[in-house]
Amino acid sequence: MMTHATSGTSEAYIALGANLGNREATLLEALRRLDVYPEIKVLRCSRMYETDPVGYVDQPCFVNMAAVLQTTWSPEQLLTVMQRIELELGRERKIRFGPRTVDLDLLWVEGQQIDTPLLTLPHPRMMERAFVLVPLADIVPEGEISGLYREIQQALNIMDGKEGVRFWKTCNWRSESGHFEN
């Protein structure tokens, strides 16, 4: 895995999920709220997938997706904003891996390795989760230099449980205009 040399902007990959309320609308609203910040630009997003719950299984199915952001913020600053957006959209942390209106996870920032009480990068469980890797595979380009593409493909090749991740809907984000097409 390559470490990132500091520069003005970074590409950050995030995972989004929801299984309460209007799942699609909440995920799209989270992306809109991220894109409002001048320090963040949503570049592209994956298709949406309906996924079976993992861990705590007595709950509704999730809709999951991934997005790539361009940001001038540090990973810690980005994570803080993502957690604020979760709270604004009604996220309550009652049951670990339990139902939620929205979940935003910072997965990868140009191969940076961080391990602090606030943040671990790369995300420690992302390579074990089909509901993260399948959407992520939609948006990570083959030529990506940090090694993420290769790691995703290797993990997907040996992963069980991919049948629990079903294509649900296309996300039509227009990065030039910062909105979604109908």
CSV table of C-alpha atoms in Angstrom, one decimal:
chain,number,residue,atom,x,y,z
A,1,MET,CA,0.0,0.0,0.0
A,2,MET,CA,1.3,3.4,-1.0
A,3,THR,CA,1.3,6.4,1.4
A,4,HIS,CA,0.2,9.7,0.2
A,5,ALA,CA,2.4,12.7,-0.2
A,6,THR,CA,0.7,15.8,1.2
A,7,SER,CA,-0.7,18.2,-1.5
A,8,GLY,CA,-3.5,20.7,-1.8
A,9,THR,CA,-6.3,18.3,-2.6
A,10,SER,CA,-6.9,14.6,-2.0
A,11,GLU,CA,-9.4,12.1,-3.3
A,12,ALA,CA,-11.4,10.4,-0.5
A,13,TYR,CA,-13.6,7.4,-0.9
A,14,ILE,CA,-16.6,7.1,1.4
A,15,ALA,CA,-19.3,4.5,1.9
A,16,LEU,CA,-22.9,5.5,2.6
A,17,GLY,CA,-25.7,3.4,3.9
A,18,ALA,CA,-29.3,3.7,5.2
A,19,ASN,CA,-32.1,1.4,6.3
A,20,LEU,CA,-34.6,3.6,8.0
A,21,GLY,CA,-37.0,6.2,6.4
A,22,ASN,CA,-36.6,7.1,2.8
A,23,ARG,CA,-33.2,5.4,2.3
A,24,GLU,CA,-32.5,6.8,-1.2
A,25,ALA,CA,-33.5,10.4,-0.4
A,26,THR,CA,-31.4,10.3,2.8
A,27,LEU,CA,-28.3,9.1,0.9
A,28,LEU,CA,-28.7,11.7,-1.8
A,29,GLU,CA,-29.2,14.4,0.8
A,30,ALA,CA,-26.0,13.4,2.6
A,31,LEU,CA,-24.1,13.8,-0.7
A,32,ARG,CA,-25.8,17.2,-1.4
A,33,ARG,CA,-24.8,18.3,2.1
A,34,LEU,CA,-21.2,17.2,1.6
A,35,ASP,CA,-21.0,19.0,-1.8
A,36,VAL,CA,-22.2,22.3,-0.2
A,37,TYR,CA,-18.9,22.8,1.5
A,38,PRO,CA,-16.4,24.7,-0.7
A,39,GLU,CA,-13.6,22.3,0.6
A,40,ILE,CA,-15.5,19.2,-0.7
A,41,LYS,CA,-16.6,18.3,-4.2
A,42,VAL,CA,-18.5,15.1,-4.9
A,43,LEU,CA,-16.8,13.8,-8.0
A,44,ARG,CA,-18.8,10.6,-8.7
A,45,CYS,CA,-21.0,8.0,-7.0
A,46,SER,CA,-21.6,4.3,-7.4
A,47,ARG,CA,-24.9,2.7,-8.2
A,48,MET,CA,-27.1,2.0,-5.2
A,49,TYR,CA,-27.4,-1.5,-3.9
A,50,GLU,CA,-29.9,-3.1,-1.6
A,51,THR,CA,-28.1,-5.2,0.9
A,52,ASP,CA,-28.9,-7.7,3.6
A,53,PRO,CA,-28.0,-6.5,7.2
A,54,VAL,CA,-24.7,-7.8,8.6
A,55,GLY,CA,-24.0,-8.4,12.3
A,56,TYR,CA,-27.3,-7.4,13.8
A,57,VAL,CA,-29.7,-9.1,11.3
A,58,ASP,CA,-33.1,-8.3,12.9
A,59,GLN,CA,-33.6,-5.1,10.9
A,60,PRO,CA,-34.6,-3.9,7.4
A,61,CYS,CA,-32.4,-4.2,4.3
A,62,PHE,CA,-30.0,-1.3,3.7
A,63,VAL,CA,-29.4,0.8,0.6
A,64,ASN,CA,-25.6,1.2,0.2
A,65,MET,CA,-23.4,3.2,-2.2
A,66,ALA,CA,-20.0,4.7,-2.4
A,67,ALA,CA,-18.7,8.1,-3.5
A,68,VAL,CA,-15.4,9.7,-4.3
A,69,LEU,CA,-14.8,13.2,-3.0
A,70,GLN,CA,-12.2,15.8,-3.8
A,71,THR,CA,-11.2,17.7,-0.7
A,72,THR,CA,-8.7,20.2,0.7
A,73,TRP,CA,-9.4,19.1,4.2
A,74,SER,CA,-7.5,16.6,6.3
A,75,PRO,CA,-9.1,13.2,6.8
A,76,GLU,CA,-10.0,14.1,10.4
A,77,GLN,CA,-11.7,17.3,9.3
A,78,LEU,CA,-13.7,15.4,6.6
A,79,LEU,CA,-14.7,12.8,9.1
A,80,THR,CA,-15.9,15.4,11.6
A,81,VAL,CA,-18.2,17.0,8.9
A,82,MET,CA,-19.4,13.5,7.9
A,83,GLN,CA,-20.4,12.8,11.5
A,84,ARG,CA,-22.1,16.2,11.8
A,85,ILE,CA,-24.2,15.4,8.6
A,86,GLU,CA,-25.2,12.0,10.1
A,87,LEU,CA,-26.5,13.7,13.2
A,88,GLU,CA,-28.3,16.4,11.1
A,89,LEU,CA,-30.0,13.5,9.2
A,90,GLY,CA,-31.2,11.8,12.3
A,91,ARG,CA,-28.5,9.2,13.0
A,92,GLU,CA,-28.8,7.7,16.5
A,93,ARG,CA,-26.3,5.2,17.8
A,94,LYS,CA,-28.3,2.8,19.9
A,95,ILE,CA,-27.3,-0.7,18.7
A,96,ARG,CA,-23.9,-1.5,17.2
A,97,PHE,CA,-24.5,-2.4,13.5
A,98,GLY,CA,-28.2,-1.7,14.1
A,99,PRO,CA,-30.8,0.3,12.1
A,100,ARG,CA,-29.9,3.8,11.1
A,101,THR,CA,-31.2,6.7,9.0
A,102,VAL,CA,-27.7,7.2,7.6
A,103,ASP,CA,-24.2,5.9,8.0
A,104,LEU,CA,-21.2,7.7,6.4
A,105,ASP,CA,-17.8,6.0,6.6
A,106,LEU,CA,-14.5,7.4,5.5
A,107,LEU,CA,-12.8,4.4,3.8
A,108,TRP,CA,-9.6,5.6,2.0
A,109,VAL,CA,-7.7,8.8,1.3
A,110,GLU,CA,-5.1,8.2,-1.3
A,111,GLY,CA,-3.5,5.3,0.6
A,112,GLN,CA,-2.9,7.3,3.8
A,113,GLN,CA,-2.4,5.2,6.9
A,114,ILE,CA,-3.8,6.8,10.0
A,115,ASP,CA,-4.5,5.1,13.4
A,116,THR,CA,-5.7,7.5,16.0
A,117,PRO,CA,-8.6,7.3,18.5
A,118,LEU,CA,-10.7,9.3,16.1
A,119,LEU,CA,-9.9,7.7,12.8
A,120,THR,CA,-8.3,4.6,11.3
A,121,LEU,CA,-7.4,4.6,7.6
A,122,PRO,CA,-7.8,2.6,5.5
A,123,HIS,CA,-11.1,1.7,7.1
A,124,PRO,CA,-10.3,-1.5,9.2
A,125,ARG,CA,-13.2,-3.6,7.9
A,126,MET,CA,-13.8,-2.4,4.4
A,127,MET,CA,-12.1,-5.3,2.7
A,128,GLU,CA,-14.3,-7.8,4.6
A,129,ARG,CA,-17.6,-6.2,3.6
A,130,ALA,CA,-19.3,-6.9,0.2
A,131,PHE,CA,-21.8,-4.0,0.9
A,132,VAL,CA,-18.8,-1.7,0.8
A,133,LEU,CA,-16.6,-3.3,-1.9
A,134,VAL,CA,-19.3,-3.9,-4.6
A,135,PRO,CA,-20.2,-0.2,-4.7
A,136,LEU,CA,-16.6,0.9,-4.3
A,137,ALA,CA,-15.7,-1.2,-7.3
A,138,ASP,CA,-18.1,0.9,-9.4
A,139,ILE,CA,-16.1,4.1,-8.8
A,140,VAL,CA,-12.4,3.2,-8.2
A,141,PRO,CA,-10.6,3.5,-11.6
A,142,GLU,CA,-8.3,0.7,-12.7
A,143,GLY,CA,-5.4,3.1,-13.1
A,144,GLU,CA,-5.7,4.5,-9.5
A,145,ILE,CA,-2.1,4.6,-8.2
A,146,SER,CA,-2.5,3.9,-4.5
A,147,GLY,CA,-3.3,0.2,-4.9
A,148,LEU,CA,-7.0,0.5,-3.9
A,149,TYR,CA,-8.3,-0.9,-7.2
A,150,ARG,CA,-6.1,-4.0,-7.0
A,151,GLU,CA,-7.0,-4.6,-3.3
A,152,ILE,CA,-10.7,-4.3,-4.0
A,153,GLN,CA,-10.5,-6.8,-6.9
A,154,GLN,CA,-8.5,-9.3,-4.9
A,155,ALA,CA,-10.9,-9.1,-2.0
A,156,LEU,CA,-14.0,-9.5,-4.2
A,157,ASN,CA,-12.5,-12.5,-5.9
A,158,ILE,CA,-12.3,-14.5,-2.7
A,159,MET,CA,-15.3,-13.0,-0.8
A,160,ASP,CA,-18.3,-14.9,0.2
A,161,GLY,CA,-21.7,-13.2,0.6
A,162,LYS,CA,-21.8,-11.1,-2.5
A,163,GLU,CA,-25.3,-12.4,-3.3
A,164,GLY,CA,-26.5,-10.3,-0.4
A,165,VAL,CA,-25.6,-7.2,-2.4
A,166,ARG,CA,-28.2,-6.6,-5.1
A,167,PHE,CA,-28.2,-3.8,-7.7
A,168,TRP,CA,-31.1,-1.4,-6.8
A,169,LYS,CA,-30.8,1.9,-8.7
A,170,THR,CA,-28.4,4.1,-10.6
A,171,CYS,CA,-27.2,7.3,-9.0
A,172,ASN,CA,-26.9,10.1,-11.5
A,173,TRP,CA,-24.7,12.7,-9.9
A,174,ARG,CA,-23.6,15.5,-12.2
A,175,SER,CA,-20.3,16.8,-10.7
A,176,GLU,CA,-20.3,19.8,-13.0
A,177,SER,CA,-23.5,21.2,-11.6
A,178,GLY,CA,-23.5,19.6,-8.2
A,179,HIS,CA,-26.9,18.0,-8.4
A,180,PHE,CA,-28.6,14.8,-9.4
A,181,GLU,CA,-30.4,14.2,-12.7
A,182,ASN,CA,-33.8,12.6,-12.8
